[in-house]
Amino acid sequence: MNEMQQPTRFEGSDSYVATADLRVAVNAAVQLARPLLVKGEPGTGKTVLAREVADALGMPLIEWHVKSTTKAQHGLYEYDAVARLRDGQLGDERVRDISNYIRRGKLWEAFTAPEQAVLLIDEIDKADIEFPNDLLLELDRMEFFVYETGETVRAKHRPIVIITSNNEKELPDAFLRRCFFHYIRFPDPETMAAIVEVHFPKLKQEMLRAALNAFFEIREVPGLKKKPSTSELLDWLKLLLIEDIPPEALKVTDEKDLIPPLYGALLKNEQDVHLFERLAFLARREGRA
C-alpha cells in the first residue's frame, strides 16, 4: 500500500462553519491515520462534515449509508451466486469468470480509488452490534481477502474514514479504541448565528435575533421529546422568509400564543405540539386570572 501523502489541513469552508475543536479532531484523525468517529445530536452536521472535508481537501467522497439490515460484508463485496446459477442454466459464457458475479462494496471502492478518497460510514449504530467489530481488521490493515477469486484487495491510498453515530446503541470498546473520537456539541447562539448567516447572508439582524431567541427558548422547554436541530432551524427560517413573517411574531413567550408560527418545521411529533398547546392554555388562563 502506498504511503499516505501529507494532506492539506481542514479549516472549514465558506459553506460549513467548523468550530476550532472540530477542525482539530479532523486533522488529528488524518495525521494518525485513524477513523474519525463523530457523534452528536441529529441535525448537527455530522454527515455533511464528510462532504465538506472531501471538498476542502479536493478528494472524492464515497458514501456508505448504514441501515438496520446492513452487514459488514456488504462494504467489502457480495457474491451473487443466484445470478451465476441462473446464467449457467441459460448457457451464458459469463459463468466461466466468477468475478462477473462479485459486486464491489464501498470499502473496495475506496481502497481501489485512483486517488485518496474520503469514506463516509454513516450512522454505524443503526446496524447490528457486531457490525463495527466485523470491520476492525479491514480498517486496521486496509485490506481484505476475496475468497471466491482468491485475491487480496489492498488500499492504493489510505482513505480518510469518517464514521457517524447517533448514539442509538453503544459501540464495542475494541472498535472505539481504534478511532479518534469527537462529539459535536450543539452550537451556541454565536456559532448558530454564523451558521445561519452562511445560509441566509441577507437576513436582517432583527429577524436573526428574534428567530434564534425563539429557537433556543423552544429547545429549553422542559419535557420536550425532540429538541429542534440546526437543520430544522434552517428549514424554519426559509419558511418564515417565504411567508414574510415579521420578527415580532416569533416571540414564543407571549402569553397569548406560545406556539411559534410554522411550528411544523421545528416540532416533529404530536407530544411536543400538545406540550406547547398546554403551556399556551395555562398562560392564557393565568392571564385571565
PDB file of N, CA, C and O in Angstrom, residues 44-104:
ATOM      1  N   THR A  44     -26.817  18.028  13.509  1.00  0.00           N
ATOM      2  CA  THR A  44     -25.702  18.899  13.865  1.00  0.00           C
ATOM      3  C   THR A  44     -24.598  18.897  12.803  1.00  0.00           C
ATOM      4  O   THR A  44     -23.537  19.476  13.020  1.00  0.00           O
ATOM      5  N   GLY A  45     -24.838  18.262  11.674  1.00  0.00           N
ATOM      6  CA  GLY A  45     -23.893  18.347  10.568  1.00  0.00           C
ATOM      7  C   GLY A  45     -22.864  17.246  10.506  1.00  0.00           C
ATOM      8  O   GLY A  45     -21.808  17.431   9.901  1.00  0.00           O
ATOM      9  N   LYS A  46     -23.152  16.091  11.098  1.00  0.00           N
ATOM     10  CA  LYS A  46     -22.169  15.001  11.096  1.00  0.00           C
ATOM     11  C   LYS A  46     -21.942  14.469   9.683  1.00  0.00           C
ATOM     12  O   LYS A  46     -20.802  14.288   9.252  1.00  0.00           O
ATOM     13  N   THR A  47     -23.030  14.189   8.982  1.00  0.00           N
ATOM     14  CA  THR A  47     -22.908  13.647   7.630  1.00  0.00           C
ATOM     15  C   THR A  47     -22.320  14.680   6.680  1.00  0.00           C
ATOM     16  O   THR A  47     -21.476  14.361   5.834  1.00  0.00           O
ATOM     17  N   VAL A  48     -22.756  15.920   6.825  1.00  0.00           N
ATOM     18  CA  VAL A  48     -22.270  16.995   5.952  1.00  0.00           C
ATOM     19  C   VAL A  48     -20.773  17.196   6.140  1.00  0.00           C
ATOM     20  O   VAL A  48     -20.063  17.586   5.202  1.00  0.00           O
ATOM     21  N   LEU A  49     -20.270  16.908   7.344  1.00  0.00           N
ATOM     22  CA  LEU A  49     -18.844  17.090   7.620  1.00  0.00           C
ATOM     23  C   LEU A  49     -17.995  16.326   6.609  1.00  0.00           C
ATOM     24  O   LEU A  49     -17.007  16.858   6.087  1.00  0.00           O
ATOM     25  N   ALA A  50     -18.343  15.079   6.336  1.00  0.00           N
ATOM     26  CA  ALA A  50     -17.554  14.270   5.398  1.00  0.00           C
ATOM     27  C   ALA A  50     -17.522  14.915   4.021  1.00  0.00           C
ATOM     28  O   ALA A  50     -16.482  14.938   3.351  1.00  0.00           O
ATOM     29  N   ARG A  51     -18.654  15.439   3.601  1.00  0.00           N
ATOM     30  CA  ARG A  51     -18.704  16.081   2.279  1.00  0.00           C
ATOM     31  C   ARG A  51     -17.837  17.331   2.256  1.00  0.00           C
ATOM     32  O   ARG A  51     -17.159  17.612   1.259  1.00  0.00           O
ATOM     33  N   GLU A  52     -17.868  18.079   3.347  1.00  0.00           N
ATOM     34  CA  GLU A  52     -17.074  19.303   3.396  1.00  0.00           C
ATOM     35  C   GLU A  52     -15.576  19.003   3.461  1.00  0.00           C
ATOM     36  O   GLU A  52     -14.770  19.712   2.865  1.00  0.00           O
ATOM     37  N   VAL A  53     -15.206  17.952   4.201  1.00  0.00           N
ATOM     38  CA  VAL A  53     -13.799  17.561   4.260  1.00  0.00           C
ATOM     39  C   VAL A  53     -13.318  17.153   2.872  1.00  0.00           C
ATOM     40  O   VAL A  53     -12.229  17.550   2.426  1.00  0.00           O
ATOM     41  N   ALA A  54     -14.134  16.376   2.169  1.00  0.00           N
ATOM     42  CA  ALA A  54     -13.761  15.950   0.814  1.00  0.00           C
ATOM     43  C   ALA A  54     -13.596  17.149  -0.112  1.00  0.00           C
ATOM     44  O   ALA A  54     -12.622  17.239  -0.875  1.00  0.00           O
ATOM     45  N   ASP A  55     -14.525  18.086  -0.042  1.00  0.00           N
ATOM     46  CA  ASP A  55     -14.445  19.273  -0.894  1.00  0.00           C
ATOM     47  C   ASP A  55     -13.229  20.114  -0.544  1.00  0.00           C
ATOM     48  O   ASP A  55     -12.504  20.583  -1.426  1.00  0.00           O
ATOM     49  N   ALA A  56     -13.009  20.319   0.767  1.00  0.00           N
ATOM     50  CA  ALA A  56     -11.905  21.178   1.203  1.00  0.00           C
ATOM     51  C   ALA A  56     -10.545  20.596   0.833  1.00  0.00           C
ATOM     52  O   ALA A  56      -9.623  21.341   0.499  1.00  0.00           O
ATOM     53  N   LEU A  57     -10.418  19.272   0.882  1.00  0.00           N
ATOM     54  CA  LEU A  57      -9.138  18.633   0.583  1.00  0.00           C
ATOM     55  C   LEU A  57      -9.024  18.186  -0.872  1.00  0.00           C
ATOM     56  O   LEU A  57      -8.020  17.594  -1.261  1.00  0.00           O
ATOM     57  N   GLY A  58     -10.077  18.453  -1.647  1.00  0.00           N
ATOM     58  CA  GLY A  58     -10.035  18.103  -3.066  1.00  0.00           C
ATOM     59  C   GLY A  58     -10.014  16.619  -3.324  1.00  0.00           C
ATOM     60  O   GLY A  58      -9.347  16.143  -4.243  1.00  0.00           O
ATOM     61  N   MET A  59     -10.768  15.857  -2.517  1.00  0.00           N
ATOM     62  CA  MET A  59     -10.790  14.398  -2.652  1.00  0.00           C
ATOM     63  C   MET A  59     -12.191  13.920  -3.020  1.00  0.00           C
ATOM     64  O   MET A  59     -13.184  14.564  -2.664  1.00  0.00           O
ATOM     65  N   PRO A  60     -12.290  12.799  -3.717  1.00  0.00           N
ATOM     66  CA  PRO A  60     -13.615  12.225  -3.982  1.00  0.00           C
ATOM     67  C   PRO A  60     -14.239  11.706  -2.685  1.00  0.00           C
ATOM     68  O   PRO A  60     -13.525  11.309  -1.759  1.00  0.00           O
ATOM     69  N   LEU A  61     -15.566  11.724  -2.622  1.00  0.00           N
ATOM     70  CA  LEU A  61     -16.292  11.236  -1.449  1.00  0.00           C
ATOM     71  C   LEU A  61     -17.021   9.954  -1.804  1.00  0.00           C
ATOM     72  O   LEU A  61     -17.740   9.890  -2.806  1.00  0.00           O
ATOM     73  N   ILE A  62     -16.831   8.927  -0.987  1.00  0.00           N
ATOM     74  CA  ILE A  62     -17.535   7.655  -1.143  1.00  0.00           C
ATOM     75  C   ILE A  62     -18.414   7.464   0.086  1.00  0.00           C
ATOM     76  O   ILE A  62     -17.913   7.454   1.216  1.00  0.00           O
ATOM     77  N   GLU A  63     -19.710   7.339  -0.111  1.00  0.00           N
ATOM     78  CA  GLU A  63     -20.669   7.308   0.991  1.00  0.00           C
ATOM     79  C   GLU A  63     -21.267   5.919   1.168  1.00  0.00           C
ATOM     80  O   GLU A  63     -21.780   5.332   0.217  1.00  0.00           O
ATOM     81  N   TRP A  64     -21.204   5.431   2.397  1.00  0.00           N
ATOM     82  CA  TRP A  64     -21.825   4.155   2.751  1.00  0.00           C
ATOM     83  C   TRP A  64     -22.842   4.440   3.854  1.00  0.00           C
ATOM     84  O   TRP A  64     -22.476   4.667   4.998  1.00  0.00           O
ATOM     85  N   HIS A  65     -24.112   4.454   3.484  1.00  0.00           N
ATOM     86  CA  HIS A  65     -25.176   4.757   4.436  1.00  0.00           C
ATOM     87  C   HIS A  65     -25.687   3.445   5.036  1.00  0.00           C
ATOM     88  O   HIS A  65     -26.244   2.600   4.332  1.00  0.00           O
ATOM     89  N   VAL A  66     -25.479   3.285   6.324  1.00  0.00           N
ATOM     90  CA  VAL A  66     -25.779   2.034   7.005  1.00  0.00           C
ATOM     91  C   VAL A  66     -27.257   1.963   7.381  1.00  0.00           C
ATOM     92  O   VAL A  66     -27.848   2.958   7.827  1.00  0.00           O
ATOM     93  N   LYS A  67     -27.841   0.787   7.200  1.00  0.00           N
ATOM     94  CA  LYS A  67     -29.227   0.525   7.596  1.00  0.00           C
ATOM     95  C   LYS A  67     -29.252  -0.602   8.630  1.00  0.00           C
ATOM     96  O   LYS A  67     -28.225  -1.221   8.912  1.00  0.00           O
ATOM     97  N   SER A  68     -30.433  -0.871   9.161  1.00  0.00           N
ATOM     98  CA  SER A  68     -30.541  -1.917  10.186  1.00  0.00           C
ATOM     99  C   SER A  68     -30.196  -3.287   9.629  1.00  0.00           C
ATOM    100  O   SER A  68     -29.799  -4.190  10.366  1.00  0.00           O
ATOM    101  N   THR A  69     -30.337  -3.463   8.310  1.00  0.00           N
ATOM    102  CA  THR A  69     -30.060  -4.762   7.686  1.00  0.00           C
ATOM    103  C   THR A  69     -28.647  -4.847   7.105  1.00  0.00           C
ATOM    104  O   THR A  69     -28.267  -5.888   6.546  1.00  0.00           O
ATOM    105  N   THR A  70     -27.879  -3.779   7.231  1.00  0.00           N
ATOM    106  CA  THR A  70     -26.539  -3.753   6.627  1.00  0.00           C
ATOM    107  C   THR A  70     -25.576  -4.652   7.395  1.00  0.00           C
ATOM    108  O   THR A  70     -25.544  -4.646   8.626  1.00  0.00           O
ATOM    109  N   LYS A  71     -24.800  -5.415   6.656  1.00  0.00           N
ATOM    110  CA  LYS A  71     -23.755  -6.254   7.233  1.00  0.00           C
ATOM    111  C   LYS A  71     -22.394  -5.712   6.797  1.00  0.00           C
ATOM    112  O   LYS A  71     -22.268  -5.076   5.753  1.00  0.00           O
ATOM    113  N   ALA A  72     -21.378  -5.997   7.601  1.00  0.00           N
ATOM    114  CA  ALA A  72     -20.034  -5.521   7.268  1.00  0.00           C
ATOM    115  C   ALA A  72     -19.590  -6.055   5.911  1.00  0.00           C
ATOM    116  O   ALA A  72     -18.902  -5.364   5.156  1.00  0.00           O
ATOM    117  N   GLN A  73     -19.970  -7.280   5.581  1.00  0.00           N
ATOM    118  CA  GLN A  73     -19.590  -7.885   4.306  1.00  0.00           C
ATOM    119  C   GLN A  73     -20.060  -7.046   3.127  1.00  0.00           C
ATOM    120  O   GLN A  73     -19.414  -7.009   2.070  1.00  0.00           O
ATOM    121  N   HIS A  74     -21.206  -6.352   3.294  1.00  0.00           N
ATOM    122  CA  HIS A  74     -21.729  -5.531   2.208  1.00  0.00           C
ATOM    123  C   HIS A  74     -20.742  -4.429   1.820  1.00  0.00           C
ATOM    124  O   HIS A  74     -20.723  -3.980   0.668  1.00  0.00           O
ATOM    125  N   GLY A  75     -19.957  -3.978   2.774  1.00  0.00           N
ATOM    126  CA  GLY A  75     -18.986  -2.940   2.487  1.00  0.00           C
ATOM    127  C   GLY A  75     -17.778  -3.452   1.727  1.00  0.00           C
ATOM    128  O   GLY A  75     -17.070  -2.677   1.081  1.00  0.00           O
ATOM    129  N   LEU A  76     -17.535  -4.751   1.823  1.00  0.00           N
ATOM    130  CA  LEU A  76     -16.405  -5.360   1.120  1.00  0.00           C
ATOM    131  C   LEU A  76     -16.841  -5.775  -0.279  1.00  0.00           C
ATOM    132  O   LEU A  76     -16.405  -5.201  -1.275  1.00  0.00           O
ATOM    133  N   TYR A  77     -17.694  -6.787  -0.345  1.00  0.00           N
ATOM    134  CA  TYR A  77     -18.224  -7.243  -1.632  1.00  0.00           C
ATOM    135  C   TYR A  77     -19.356  -8.214  -1.358  1.00  0.00           C
ATOM    136  O   TYR A  77     -19.533  -8.708  -0.234  1.00  0.00           O
ATOM    137  N   GLU A  78     -20.132  -8.498  -2.401  1.00  0.00           N
ATOM    138  CA  GLU A  78     -21.176  -9.511  -2.343  1.00  0.00           C
ATOM    139  C   GLU A  78     -21.035 -10.426  -3.554  1.00  0.00           C
ATOM    140  O   GLU A  78     -20.769  -9.956  -4.665  1.00  0.00           O
ATOM    141  N   TYR A  79     -21.197 -11.717  -3.309  1.00  0.00           N
ATOM    142  CA  TYR A  79     -21.139 -12.702  -4.380  1.00  0.00           C
ATOM    143  C   TYR A  79     -22.566 -13.114  -4.730  1.00  0.00           C
ATOM    144  O   TYR A  79     -23.306 -13.627  -3.889  1.00  0.00           O
ATOM    145  N   ASP A  80     -22.950 -12.881  -5.981  1.00  0.00           N
ATOM    146  CA  ASP A  80     -24.315 -13.175  -6.435  1.00  0.00           C
ATOM    147  C   ASP A  80     -24.366 -14.585  -7.023  1.00  0.00           C
ATOM    148  O   ASP A  80     -24.296 -14.776  -8.243  1.00  0.00           O
ATOM    149  N   ALA A  81     -24.474 -15.562  -6.130  1.00  0.00           N
ATOM    150  CA  ALA A  81     -24.496 -16.963  -6.571  1.00  0.00           C
ATOM    151  C   ALA A  81     -25.767 -17.279  -7.345  1.00  0.00           C
ATOM    152  O   ALA A  81     -25.750 -18.118  -8.264  1.00  0.00           O
ATOM    153  N   VAL A  82     -26.870 -16.631  -6.999  1.00  0.00           N
ATOM    154  CA  VAL A  82     -28.145 -16.889  -7.686  1.00  0.00           C
ATOM    155  C   VAL A  82     -28.060 -16.483  -9.155  1.00  0.00           C
ATOM    156  O   VAL A  82     -28.505 -17.214 -10.051  1.00  0.00           O
ATOM    157  N   ALA A  83     -27.472 -15.311  -9.403  1.00  0.00           N
ATOM    158  CA  ALA A  83     -27.341 -14.835 -10.777  1.00  0.00           C
ATOM    159  C   ALA A  83     -26.435 -15.771 -11.588  1.00  0.00           C
ATOM    160  O   ALA A  83     -26.699 -16.057 -12.760  1.00  0.00           O
ATOM    161  N   ARG A  84     -25.388 -16.269 -10.946  1.00  0.00           N
ATOM    162  CA  ARG A  84     -24.477 -17.174 -11.652  1.00  0.00           C
ATOM    163  C   ARG A  84     -25.161 -18.494 -11.989  1.00  0.00           C
ATOM    164  O   ARG A  84     -24.977 -19.042 -13.081  1.00  0.00           O
ATOM    165  N   LEU A  85     -25.959 -19.004 -11.054  1.00  0.00           N
ATOM    166  CA  LEU A  85     -26.693 -20.238 -11.302  1.00  0.00           C
ATOM    167  C   LEU A  85     -27.680 -20.062 -12.447  1.00  0.00           C
ATOM    168  O   LEU A  85     -27.787 -20.917 -13.332  1.00  0.00           O
ATOM    169  N   ARG A  86     -28.378 -18.914 -12.421  1.00  0.00           N
ATOM    170  CA  ARG A  86     -29.356 -18.647 -13.481  1.00  0.00           C
ATOM    171  C   ARG A  86     -28.673 -18.555 -14.837  1.00  0.00           C
ATOM    172  O   ARG A  86     -29.133 -19.137 -15.829  1.00  0.00           O
ATOM    173  N   ASP A  87     -27.533 -17.823 -14.890  1.00  0.00           N
ATOM    174  CA  ASP A  87     -26.813 -17.688 -16.160  1.00  0.00           C
ATOM    175  C   ASP A  87     -26.263 -19.035 -16.627  1.00  0.00           C
ATOM    176  O   ASP A  87     -26.205 -19.315 -17.833  1.00  0.00           O
ATOM    177  N   GLY A  88     -25.846 -19.877 -15.653  1.00  0.00           N
ATOM    178  CA  GLY A  88     -25.354 -21.203 -16.013  1.00  0.00           C
ATOM    179  C   GLY A  88     -26.435 -22.046 -16.652  1.00  0.00           C
ATOM    180  O   GLY A  88     -26.182 -22.786 -17.614  1.00  0.00           O
ATOM    181  N   GLN A  89     -27.654 -21.942 -16.149  1.00  0.00           N
ATOM    182  CA  GLN A  89     -28.779 -22.694 -16.708  1.00  0.00           C
ATOM    183  C   GLN A  89     -29.124 -22.211 -18.110  1.00  0.00           C
ATOM    184  O   GLN A  89     -29.629 -22.978 -18.929  1.00  0.00           O
ATOM    185  N   LEU A  90     -28.817 -20.928 -18.363  1.00  0.00           N
ATOM    186  CA  LEU A  90     -29.115 -20.357 -19.682  1.00  0.00           C
ATOM    187  C   LEU A  90     -27.949 -20.498 -20.644  1.00  0.00           C
ATOM    188  O   LEU A  90     -28.031 -20.079 -21.804  1.00  0.00           O
ATOM    189  N   GLY A  91     -26.849 -21.072 -20.160  1.00  0.00           N
ATOM    190  CA  GLY A  91     -25.694 -21.275 -21.026  1.00  0.00           C
ATOM    191  C   GLY A  91     -24.884 -20.025 -21.290  1.00  0.00           C
ATOM    192  O   GLY A  91     -24.165 -19.949 -22.296  1.00  0.00           O
ATOM    193  N   ASP A  92     -24.968 -19.069 -20.418  1.00  0.00           N
ATOM    194  CA  ASP A  92     -24.234 -17.812 -20.584  1.00  0.00           C
ATOM    195  C   ASP A  92     -22.741 -18.045 -20.325  1.00  0.00           C
ATOM    196  O   ASP A  92     -22.345 -18.651 -19.323  1.00  0.00           O
ATOM    197  N   GLU A  93     -21.901 -17.531 -21.230  1.00  0.00           N
ATOM    198  CA  GLU A  93     -20.457 -17.710 -21.114  1.00  0.00           C
ATOM    199  C   GLU A  93     -19.859 -16.962 -19.921  1.00  0.00           C
ATOM    200  O   GLU A  93     -18.742 -17.258 -19.485  1.00  0.00           O
ATOM    201  N   ARG A  94     -20.582 -16.000 -19.375  1.00  0.00           N
ATOM    202  CA  ARG A  94     -20.078 -15.205 -18.265  1.00  0.00           C
ATOM    203  C   ARG A  94     -19.813 -16.050 -17.020  1.00  0.00           C
ATOM    204  O   ARG A  94     -19.027 -15.658 -16.151  1.00  0.00           O
ATOM    205  N   VAL A  95     -20.465 -17.181 -16.895  1.00  0.00           N
ATOM    206  CA  VAL A  95     -20.325 -18.006 -15.695  1.00  0.00           C
ATOM    207  C   VAL A  95     -18.909 -18.560 -15.547  1.00  0.00           C
ATOM    208  O   VAL A  95     -18.522 -18.999 -14.457  1.00  0.00           O
ATOM    209  N   ARG A  96     -18.124 -18.559 -16.637  1.00  0.00           N
ATOM    210  CA  ARG A  96     -16.763 -19.082 -16.568  1.00  0.00           C
ATOM    211  C   ARG A  96     -15.853 -18.204 -15.717  1.00  0.00           C
ATOM    212  O   ARG A  96     -14.833 -18.664 -15.208  1.00  0.00           O
ATOM    213  N   ASP A  97     -16.227 -16.927 -15.595  1.00  0.00           N
ATOM    214  CA  ASP A  97     -15.427 -15.984 -14.806  1.00  0.00           C
ATOM    215  C   ASP A  97     -16.243 -15.553 -13.593  1.00  0.00           C
ATOM    216  O   ASP A  97     -17.184 -14.768 -13.708  1.00  0.00           O
ATOM    217  N   ILE A  98     -15.879 -16.078 -12.422  1.00  0.00           N
ATOM    218  CA  ILE A  98     -16.663 -15.817 -11.217  1.00  0.00           C
ATOM    219  C   ILE A  98     -16.644 -14.338 -10.813  1.00  0.00           C
ATOM    220  O   ILE A  98     -17.561 -13.856 -10.145  1.00  0.00           O
ATOM    221  N   SER A  99     -15.641 -13.623 -11.293  1.00  0.00           N
ATOM    222  CA  SER A  99     -15.564 -12.206 -10.938  1.00  0.00           C
ATOM    223  C   SER A  99     -16.721 -11.403 -11.516  1.00  0.00           C
ATOM    224  O   SER A  99     -17.016 -10.293 -11.044  1.00  0.00           O
ATOM    225  N   ASN A 100     -17.378 -11.955 -12.544  1.00  0.00           N
ATOM    226  CA  ASN A 100     -18.549 -11.270 -13.102  1.00  0.00           C
ATOM    227  C   ASN A 100     -19.701 -11.197 -12.108  1.00  0.00           C
ATOM    228  O   ASN A 100     -20.642 -10.426 -12.312  1.00  0.00           O
ATOM    229  N   TYR A 101     -19.613 -11.969 -11.043  1.00  0.00           N
ATOM    230  CA  TYR A 101     -20.713 -12.033 -10.080  1.00  0.00           C
ATOM    231  C   TYR A 101     -20.301 -11.493  -8.709  1.00  0.00           C
ATOM    232  O   TYR A 101     -20.973 -11.737  -7.721  1.00  0.00           O
ATOM    233  N   ILE A 102     -19.188 -10.793  -8.704  1.00  0.00           N
ATOM    234  CA  ILE A 102     -18.734 -10.128  -7.488  1.00  0.00           C
ATOM    235  C   ILE A 102     -19.127  -8.657  -7.551  1.00  0.00           C
ATOM    236  O   ILE A 102     -18.739  -7.936  -8.475  1.00  0.00           O
ATOM    237  N   ARG A 103     -19.937  -8.216  -6.601  1.00  0.00           N
ATOM    238  CA  ARG A 103     -20.352  -6.814  -6.552  1.00  0.00           C
ATOM    239  C   ARG A 103     -19.500  -6.091  -5.514  1.00  0.00           C
ATOM    240  O   ARG A 103     -19.522  -6.444  -4.330  1.00  0.00           O
ATOM    241  N   ARG A 104     -18.782  -5.105  -5.953  1.00  0.00           N
ATOM    242  CA  ARG A 104     -17.868  -4.396  -5.070  1.00  0.00           C
ATOM    243  C   ARG A 104     -18.627  -3.499  -4.090  1.00  0.00           C
ATOM    244  O   ARG A 104     -19.587  -2.828  -4.471  1.00  0.00           O
TER     245      ARG A 104
END
